[in-house]
PDB file of C-alpha atoms in Angstrom:
ATOM      1  CA  MET R   1     227.928 104.848  61.595  1.00 36.00           C
ATOM      2  CA  MET R   2     227.029 105.819  65.122  1.00 36.00           C
ATOM      3  CA  GLN R   3     227.604 109.445  65.993  1.00 38.00           C
ATOM      4  CA  ARG R   4     228.612 111.490  69.017  1.00 41.00           C
ATOM      5  CA  GLU R   5     226.947 114.820  69.742  1.00 43.00           C
ATOM      6  CA  PRO R   6     228.761 117.734  68.089  1.00 45.00           C
ATOM      7  CA  ASP R   7     229.769 120.769  70.112  1.00 48.00           C
ATOM      8  CA  GLN R   8     226.624 122.764  69.396  1.00 46.00           C
ATOM      9  CA  ALA R   9     228.147 126.008  70.618  1.00 46.00           C
ATOM     10  CA  SER R  10     230.706 125.793  67.798  1.00 45.00           C
ATOM     11  CA  LEU R  11     228.124 125.155  65.076  1.00 46.00           C
ATOM     12  CA  PRO R  12     226.548 127.905  62.955  1.00 46.00           C
ATOM     13  CA  CYS R  13     222.845 128.428  63.536  1.00 44.00           C
ATOM     14  CA  ALA R  14     221.741 126.583  60.394  1.00 43.00           C
ATOM     15  CA  ALA R  15     223.976 123.602  61.152  1.00 46.00           C
ATOM     16  CA  ARG R  16     222.723 123.519  64.729  1.00 46.00           C
ATOM     17  CA  ALA R  17     219.111 123.481  63.529  1.00 45.00           C
ATOM     18  CA  ALA R  18     219.884 120.758  60.979  1.00 46.00           C
ATOM     19  CA  TRP R  19     221.404 118.505  63.651  1.00 44.00           C
ATOM     20  CA  HIS R  20     218.358 118.869  65.901  1.00 47.00           C
ATOM     21  CA  ALA R  21     216.009 118.219  62.977  1.00 46.00           C
ATOM     22  CA  TRP R  22     217.910 115.064  61.996  1.00 44.00           C
ATOM     23  CA  ARG R  23     217.806 113.792  65.589  1.00 48.00           C
ATOM     24  CA  MET R  24     214.025 114.215  65.649  1.00 48.00           C
ATOM     25  CA  GLY R  25     213.582 111.875  62.663  1.00 48.00           C
ATOM     26  CA  PRO R  26     210.985 111.893  59.867  1.00 44.00           C
ATOM     27  CA  ARG R  27     208.802 114.536  61.527  1.00 44.00           C
ATOM     28  CA  ALA R  28     211.523 117.074  60.836  1.00 43.00           C
ATOM     29  CA  THR R  29     211.795 116.584  57.056  1.00 40.00           C
ATOM     30  CA  ASP R  30     210.160 119.933  56.365  1.00 42.00           C
ATOM     31  CA  LEU R  31     212.396 121.673  58.874  1.00 38.00           C
ATOM     32  CA  LEU R  32     215.496 120.226  57.226  1.00 40.00           C
ATOM     33  CA  SER R  33     214.381 121.516  53.832  1.00 41.00           C
ATOM     34  CA  ARG R  34     213.876 124.961  55.320  1.00 38.00           C
ATOM     35  CA  VAL R  35     217.332 124.853  56.868  1.00 35.00           C
ATOM     36  CA  VAL R  36     218.826 124.069  53.456  1.00 36.00           C
ATOM     37  CA  LEU R  37     216.972 127.018  51.937  1.00 37.00           C
ATOM     38  CA  LEU R  38     218.037 129.265  54.799  1.00 34.00           C
ATOM     39  CA  ALA R  39     221.663 128.235  54.434  1.00 36.00           C
ATOM     40  CA  GLY R  40     221.543 129.013  50.731  1.00 40.00           C
ATOM     41  CA  ALA R  41     219.973 132.395  51.348  1.00 36.00           C
ATOM     42  CA  VAL R  42     222.539 133.298  53.957  1.00 35.00           C
ATOM     43  CA  ALA R  43     225.368 132.290  51.654  1.00 36.00           C
ATOM     44  CA  SER R  44     223.975 134.452  48.863  1.00 36.00           C
ATOM     45  CA  ILE R  45     223.444 137.650  50.849  1.00 35.00           C
ATOM     46  CA  ALA R  46     226.026 137.464  53.599  1.00 39.00           C
ATOM     47  CA  THR R  47     229.495 136.135  54.265  1.00 39.00           C
ATOM     48  CA  SER R  48     230.133 132.413  54.027  1.00 44.00           C
ATOM     49  CA  TYR R  49     231.130 130.455  57.098  1.00 48.00           C
ATOM     50  CA  ASP R  50     234.716 130.114  55.875  1.00 58.00           C
ATOM     51  CA  GLN R  51     235.125 133.887  56.087  1.00 66.00           C
ATOM     52  CA  PRO R  52     235.419 135.883  59.334  1.00 70.00           C
ATOM     53  CA  THR R  53     232.441 138.072  60.236  1.00 80.00           C
ATOM     54  CA  CYS R  54     234.482 140.449  62.368  1.00 86.00           C
ATOM     55  CA  GLU R  55     238.036 141.644  62.970  1.00 87.00           C
ATOM     56  CA  THR R  56     237.869 143.295  66.393  1.00 86.00           C
ATOM     57  CA  ASP R  57     235.847 142.908  69.581  1.00 86.00           C
ATOM     58  CA  GLU R  58     234.512 146.427  69.130  1.00 85.00           C
ATOM     59  CA  GLU R  59     232.877 145.474  65.831  1.00 86.00           C
ATOM     60  CA  CYS R  60     230.655 143.053  67.710  1.00 91.00           C
ATOM     61  CA  GLN R  61     229.220 145.631  70.111  1.00 92.00           C
ATOM     62  CA  GLU R  62     226.307 146.650  67.897  1.00 89.00           C
ATOM     63  CA  GLN R  63     225.457 143.049  66.999  1.00 89.00           C
ATOM     64  CA  CYS R  64     225.432 141.973  70.641  1.00 92.00           C
ATOM     65  CA  GLU R  65     223.323 144.957  71.685  1.00 92.00           C
ATOM     66  CA  ARG R  66     220.809 144.050  68.993  1.00 91.00           C
ATOM     67  CA  GLY R  67     220.812 140.498  70.318  1.00 90.00           C
ATOM     68  CA  LEU R  68     219.792 141.752  73.755  1.00 92.00           C
ATOM     69  CA  GLU R  69     217.013 143.771  72.139  1.00 92.00           C
ATOM     70  CA  MET R  70     215.778 140.623  70.392  1.00 91.00           C
ATOM     71  CA  ALA R  71     215.760 138.731  73.695  1.00 90.00           C
ATOM     72  CA  ALA R  72     213.784 141.576  75.281  1.00 91.00           C
ATOM     73  CA  GLU R  73     211.307 141.487  72.394  1.00 91.00           C
ATOM     74  CA  ARG R  74     210.907 137.757  72.939  1.00 89.00           C
ATOM     75  CA  ASP R  75     210.341 138.406  76.661  1.00 90.00           C
ATOM     76  CA  GLU R  76     207.531 140.809  75.787  1.00 91.00           C
ATOM     77  CA  GLN R  77     205.931 138.305  73.424  1.00 89.00           C
ATOM     78  CA  ILE R  78     205.905 135.652  76.137  1.00 88.00           C
ATOM     79  CA  ALA R  79     204.590 138.068  78.771  1.00 88.00           C
ATOM     80  CA  ASN R  80     201.663 139.018  76.522  1.00 89.00           C
ATOM     81  CA  ALA R  81     200.888 135.471  75.395  1.00 88.00           C
ATOM     82  CA  PRO R  82     198.468 133.150  77.189  1.00 89.00           C
ATOM     83  CA  PRO R  83     200.077 130.462  79.367  1.00 89.00           C
ATOM     84  CA  ALA R  84     201.418 127.501  77.427  1.00 89.00           C
ATOM     85  CA  GLU R  85     198.991 124.591  77.339  1.00 96.00           C
ATOM     86  CA  LEU R  86     200.598 121.351  76.201  1.00 98.00           C
ATOM     87  CA  THR R  87     198.738 118.335  74.889  1.00 98.00           C
ATOM     88  CA  ALA R  88     200.350 114.911  74.689  1.00 98.00           C
ATOM     89  CA  THR R  89     199.937 113.997  71.020  1.00 98.00           C
ATOM     90  CA  GLY R  90     201.978 110.828  70.781  1.00 98.00           C
ATOM     91  CA  CYS R  91     204.641 108.434  71.994  1.00 98.00           C
ATOM     92  CA  HIS R  92     206.918 106.975  69.345  1.00 97.00           C
ATOM     93  CA  LEU R  93     210.275 105.253  69.063  1.00 95.00           C
ATOM     94  CA  ALA R  94     213.075 107.327  67.578  1.00 92.00           C
ATOM     95  CA  ILE R  95     216.809 107.029  67.124  1.00 84.00           C
ATOM     96  CA  THR R  96     218.540 109.442  69.463  1.00 76.00           C
ATOM     97  CA  ALA R  97     221.958 110.193  67.965  1.00 63.00           C
ATOM     98  CA  LEU R  98     224.227 112.120  70.269  1.00 63.00           C
ATOM     99  CA  GLY R  99     227.536 112.291  68.487  1.00 57.00           C
ATOM    100  CA  LEU R 100     229.964 112.035  65.648  1.00 47.00           C
ATOM    101  CA  TYR R 101     232.019 109.020  66.726  1.00 49.00           C
ATOM    102  CA  PRO R 102     231.396 105.234  66.470  1.00 52.00           C
ATOM    103  CA  ASP R 103     230.727 102.876  69.355  1.00 56.00           C
ATOM    104  CA  ASP R 104     228.688 105.392  71.303  1.00 57.00           C
ATOM    105  CA  GLU R 105     226.417 103.253  73.459  1.00 57.00           C
ATOM    106  CA  THR R 106     224.151 106.211  74.185  1.00 56.00           C
ATOM    107  CA  VAL R 107     222.981 106.245  70.563  1.00 65.00           C
ATOM    108  CA  SER R 108     219.888 104.088  70.562  1.00 76.00           C
ATOM    109  CA  GLU R 109     216.212 103.832  69.808  1.00 86.00           C
ATOM    110  CA  ARG R 110     214.128 105.051  72.702  1.00 91.00           C
ATOM    111  CA  PRO R 111     210.577 106.285  73.408  1.00 96.00           C
ATOM    112  CA  ASN R 112     209.925 109.945  72.628  1.00 97.00           C
ATOM    113  CA  CYS R 113     206.985 112.008  73.864  1.00 98.00           C
ATOM    114  CA  ASP R 114     205.424 114.672  71.662  1.00 98.00           C
ATOM    115  CA  CYS R 115     203.872 117.588  73.546  1.00 98.00           C
ATOM    116  CA  GLU R 116     202.100 120.108  71.323  1.00 98.00           C
ATOM    117  CA  ALA R 117     201.286 123.680  72.336  1.00 96.00           C
ATOM    118  CA  ALA R 118     198.149 125.515  71.265  1.00 92.00           C
ATOM    119  CA  ASP R 119     200.200 127.588  68.805  1.00 90.00           C
ATOM    120  CA  GLY R 120     201.433 124.435  67.090  1.00 93.00           C
ATOM    121  CA  LYS R 121     204.914 124.364  68.611  1.00 93.00           C
ATOM    122  CA  LEU R 122     206.032 120.791  69.212  1.00 96.00           C
ATOM    123  CA  TYR R 123     208.208 119.739  72.138  1.00 97.00           C
ATOM    124  CA  THR R 124     209.796 116.313  71.665  1.00 96.00           C
ATOM    125  CA  LEU R 125     211.049 114.833  74.933  1.00 97.00           C
ATOM    126  CA  TRP R 126     213.129 111.757  75.709  1.00 94.00           C
ATOM    127  CA  GLY R 127     215.110 110.538  78.673  1.00 93.00           C
ATOM    128  CA  ASP R 128     218.235 109.036  80.171  1.00 87.00           C
ATOM    129  CA  TYR R 129     220.981 111.310  78.845  1.00 82.00           C
ATOM    130  CA  ASP R 130     222.575 114.497  80.131  1.00 83.00           C
ATOM    131  CA  ILE R 131     221.489 117.002  77.502  1.00 86.00           C
ATOM    132  CA  CYS R 132     219.201 120.011  77.789  1.00 89.00           C
ATOM    133  CA  LEU R 133     215.880 119.439  76.050  1.00 92.00           C
ATOM    134  CA  GLU R 134     214.441 122.890  76.719  1.00 92.00           C
ATOM    135  CA  PRO R 135     216.488 125.944  77.740  1.00 88.00           C
ATOM    136  CA  ALA R 136     215.193 128.459  80.242  1.00 90.00           C
ATOM    137  CA  ARG R 137     215.050 132.154  79.456  1.00 88.00           C
ATOM    138  CA  ASP R 138     217.898 132.912  81.859  1.00 86.00           C
ATOM    139  CA  GLY R 139     220.407 130.624  80.145  1.00 83.00           C
ATOM    140  CA  ARG R 140     219.978 127.675  82.478  1.00 88.00           C
ATOM    141  CA  CYS R 141     218.284 124.427  81.519  1.00 91.00           C
ATOM    142  CA  LEU R 142     214.544 124.208  82.057  1.00 94.00           C
ATOM    143  CA  LEU R 143     214.337 120.454  81.402  1.00 96.00           C
ATOM    144  CA  ASP R 144     217.253 118.047  81.052  1.00 94.00           C
ATOM    145  CA  ALA R 145     216.864 114.578  79.537  1.00 93.00           C
ATOM    146  CA  ALA R 146     218.750 113.187  82.532  1.00 93.00           C
ATOM    147  CA  GLU R 147     215.684 113.996  84.653  1.00 96.00           C
ATOM    148  CA  LEU R 148     213.529 111.621  82.597  1.00 97.00           C
ATOM    149  CA  PRO R 149     213.630 107.806  82.389  1.00 96.00           C
ATOM    150  CA  PHE R 150     214.732 105.863  79.320  1.00 93.00           C
ATOM    151  CA  ASP R 151     211.291 104.216  79.081  1.00 95.00           C
ATOM    152  CA  LEU R 152     209.532 107.556  79.100  1.00 97.00           C
ATOM    153  CA  CYS R 153     206.286 106.332  77.567  1.00 98.00           C
ATOM    154  CA  THR R 154     204.573 103.439  75.809  1.00 98.00           C
ATOM    155  CA  PRO R 155     204.889 103.701  72.004  1.00 98.00           C
ATOM    156  CA  GLY R 156     201.500 104.218  70.427  1.00 98.00           C
ATOM    157  CA  ASP R 157     199.888 105.396  73.665  1.00 98.00           C
ATOM    158  CA  ALA R 158     199.881 109.201  73.806  1.00 98.00           C
ATOM    159  CA  ALA R 159     198.238 109.172  77.230  1.00 98.00           C
ATOM    160  CA  THR R 160     201.451 107.830  78.771  1.00 98.00           C
ATOM    161  CA  CYS R 161     203.020 111.212  77.938  1.00 99.00           C
ATOM    162  CA  ASN R 162     200.417 113.208  79.876  1.00 98.00           C
ATOM    163  CA  GLY R 163     202.566 113.471  82.986  1.00 98.00           C
ATOM    164  CA  VAL R 164     205.779 114.631  81.338  1.00 98.00           C
ATOM    165  CA  CYS R 165     203.904 117.116  79.134  1.00 98.00           C
ATOM    166  CA  ALA R 166     202.107 118.535  82.184  1.00 98.00           C
ATOM    167  CA  GLY R 167     205.435 118.837  83.969  1.00 98.00           C
ATOM    168  CA  LEU R 168     207.001 120.796  81.114  1.00 98.00           C
ATOM    169  CA  GLU R 169     203.882 122.966  80.882  1.00 98.00           C
ATOM    170  CA  ALA R 170     204.275 123.951  84.545  1.00 97.00           C
ATOM    171  CA  ARG R 171     207.965 124.753  84.093  1.00 97.00           C
ATOM    172  CA  LEU R 172     207.249 126.873  81.022  1.00 96.00           C
ATOM    173  CA  ALA R 173     204.637 128.826  82.979  1.00 94.00           C
ATOM    174  CA  ASP R 174     207.047 129.470  85.852  1.00 94.00           C
ATOM    175  CA  ASP R 175     209.780 130.501  83.427  1.00 93.00           C
ATOM    176  CA  ALA R 176     207.456 132.871  81.557  1.00 92.00           C
ATOM    177  CA  ALA R 177     206.486 134.605  84.803  1.00 92.00           C
ATOM    178  CA  ARG R 178     210.072 135.451  85.726  1.00 91.00           C
ATOM    179  CA  VAL R 179     211.602 138.878  85.149  1.00 91.00           C
ATOM    180  CA  ILE R 180     214.997 138.380  83.499  1.00 91.00           C
ATOM    181  CA  ASP R 181     217.746 140.992  83.773  1.00 92.00           C
ATOM    182  CA  ARG R 182     220.390 140.777  81.025  1.00 93.00           C
ATOM    183  CA  THR R 183     223.437 143.031  80.757  1.00 94.00           C
ATOM    184  CA  LEU R 184     226.069 142.948  78.028  1.00 95.00           C
ATOM    185  CA  VAL R 185     229.455 142.776  79.743  1.00 95.00           C
ATOM    186  CA  GLU R 186     231.864 141.848  76.955  1.00 93.00           C
ATOM    187  CA  THR R 187     232.084 141.287  73.209  1.00 93.00           C
ATOM    188  CA  GLU R 188     234.557 138.927  71.580  1.00 90.00           C
ATOM    189  CA  CYS R 189     235.609 138.500  67.963  1.00 91.00           C
ATOM    190  CA  GLU R 190     236.769 134.949  67.344  1.00 89.00           C
ATOM    191  CA  PHE R 191     236.118 134.514  63.628  1.00 88.00           C
ATOM    192  CA  GLN R 192     232.561 135.558  64.421  1.00 89.00           C
ATOM    193  CA  CYS R 193     230.966 137.712  67.095  1.00 91.00           C
ATOM    194  CA  TYR R 194     230.393 136.353  70.583  1.00 92.00           C
ATOM    195  CA  CYS R 195     228.445 138.142  73.284  1.00 92.00           C
ATOM    196  CA  VAL R 196     229.114 137.657  76.995  1.00 93.00           C
ATOM    197  CA  VAL R 197     225.979 138.548  78.931  1.00 94.00           C
ATOM    198  CA  ASP R 198     225.319 138.812  82.662  1.00 94.00           C
ATOM    199  CA  VAL R 199     221.959 137.159  83.323  1.00 91.00           C
ATOM    200  CA  ASP R 200     220.806 137.597  86.903  1.00 87.00           C
ATOM    201  CA  GLY R 201     224.349 137.359  88.251  1.00 87.00           C
ATOM    202  CA  LEU R 202     225.654 134.549  86.017  1.00 90.00           C
ATOM    203  CA  CYS R 203     227.560 135.107  82.786  1.00 92.00           C
ATOM    204  CA  PHE R 204     226.815 133.337  79.520  1.00 91.00           C
ATOM    205  CA  ARG R 205     228.378 133.427  76.061  1.00 91.00           C
ATOM    206  CA  THR R 206     226.577 133.034  72.750  1.00 88.00           C
ATOM    207  CA  ASP R 207     227.008 133.777  69.061  1.00 84.00           C
ATOM    208  CA  TRP R 208     223.408 133.297  67.961  1.00 77.00           C
ATOM    209  CA  TRP R 209     220.203 135.304  68.407  1.00 76.00           C
ATOM    210  CA  SER R 210     216.663 134.949  67.123  1.00 71.00           C
ATOM    211  CA  THR R 211     213.325 136.669  67.599  1.00 67.00           C
ATOM    212  CA  ASP R 212     211.659 133.230  67.683  1.00 70.00           C
ATOM    213  CA  SER R 213     213.662 131.611  70.477  1.00 72.00           C
ATOM    214  CA  TYR R 214     216.332 132.260  73.056  1.00 77.00           C
ATOM    215  CA  PRO R 215     219.994 131.629  72.272  1.00 74.00           C
ATOM    216  CA  SER R 216     221.952 128.565  73.213  1.00 71.00           C
ATOM    217  CA  TRP R 217     224.093 129.758  76.115  1.00 79.00           C
ATOM    218  CA  ASP R 218     227.443 128.543  77.416  1.00 85.00           C
ATOM    219  CA  GLU R 219     228.085 129.525  81.032  1.00 87.00           C
ATOM    220  CA  VAL R 220     231.436 131.280  81.468  1.00 90.00           C
ATOM    221  CA  PRO R 221     233.211 133.096  84.323  1.00 91.00           C
ATOM    222  CA  CYS R 222     232.160 136.720  84.561  1.00 89.00           C
ATOM    223  CA  PRO R 223     234.899 139.139  83.398  1.00 83.00           C
TER     224      PRO R 223
END
C-alpha cells in the first residue's frame, strides 16, 4: 500500500528515526535494528508512550533548559570541527514513500544521491518534493527536496552527484559559521514536554533533543 508522510512532529523520536530509515531503503537496515533496540531500552527504563511524561508546563522547564544546553554543546562541536567535506559516493534508485494513505502519486522510485562526509555521516538527497532534507541550525531548512530535480542523477554514476554534494557542502559550511542565539520563551505540557524557543527572532516548537543532531522544529508564532 502506498503511504503518505506522517506528521513527524507528532511522532516520538524512535518512530521518527524508523520512518526515515525505512524511506532510505536497504542501506538503513542497521539503523532500523538500532531503533528497535533503542525503543526497547526506553520502554524498560522510562515511561511508555501511552503514558504522559508531564502534568504541568512548569515540569517541562528543566527538560527544555537541558535541551538548549545540548544544542549549545552541538554548536561547540561544529565550531571546533573541520569544515564538512562531502564526497559523492553513489547514485541509486530508491522508493521515496511520503505518507500513510493510498493513491499518493508522489510515492515513486527516483534517483537518490549519496554524499558521504569524512566522519562517515551519509547524506541521502533526492528531488521534486516539498520536504526538508537537511535542517539548518536555526530551525529553518538548509536544503529542501523541492530545490532539486526529480532526475537528480544517473543511477550507477556517482560523478553525477558531484554538483549537488558540493552544493550541500557549501551550505553546511555557511551554516556552521553562523552564531545562533536561542532563548527559551515557553514550555508546554501536552502529554509530553514541548519547548518553544526564540531562535534569532523566530519562534520554534520541539519535543525532541539530541547531542548528535539538532531537533526537528515547527515554526510557531512567538508568545
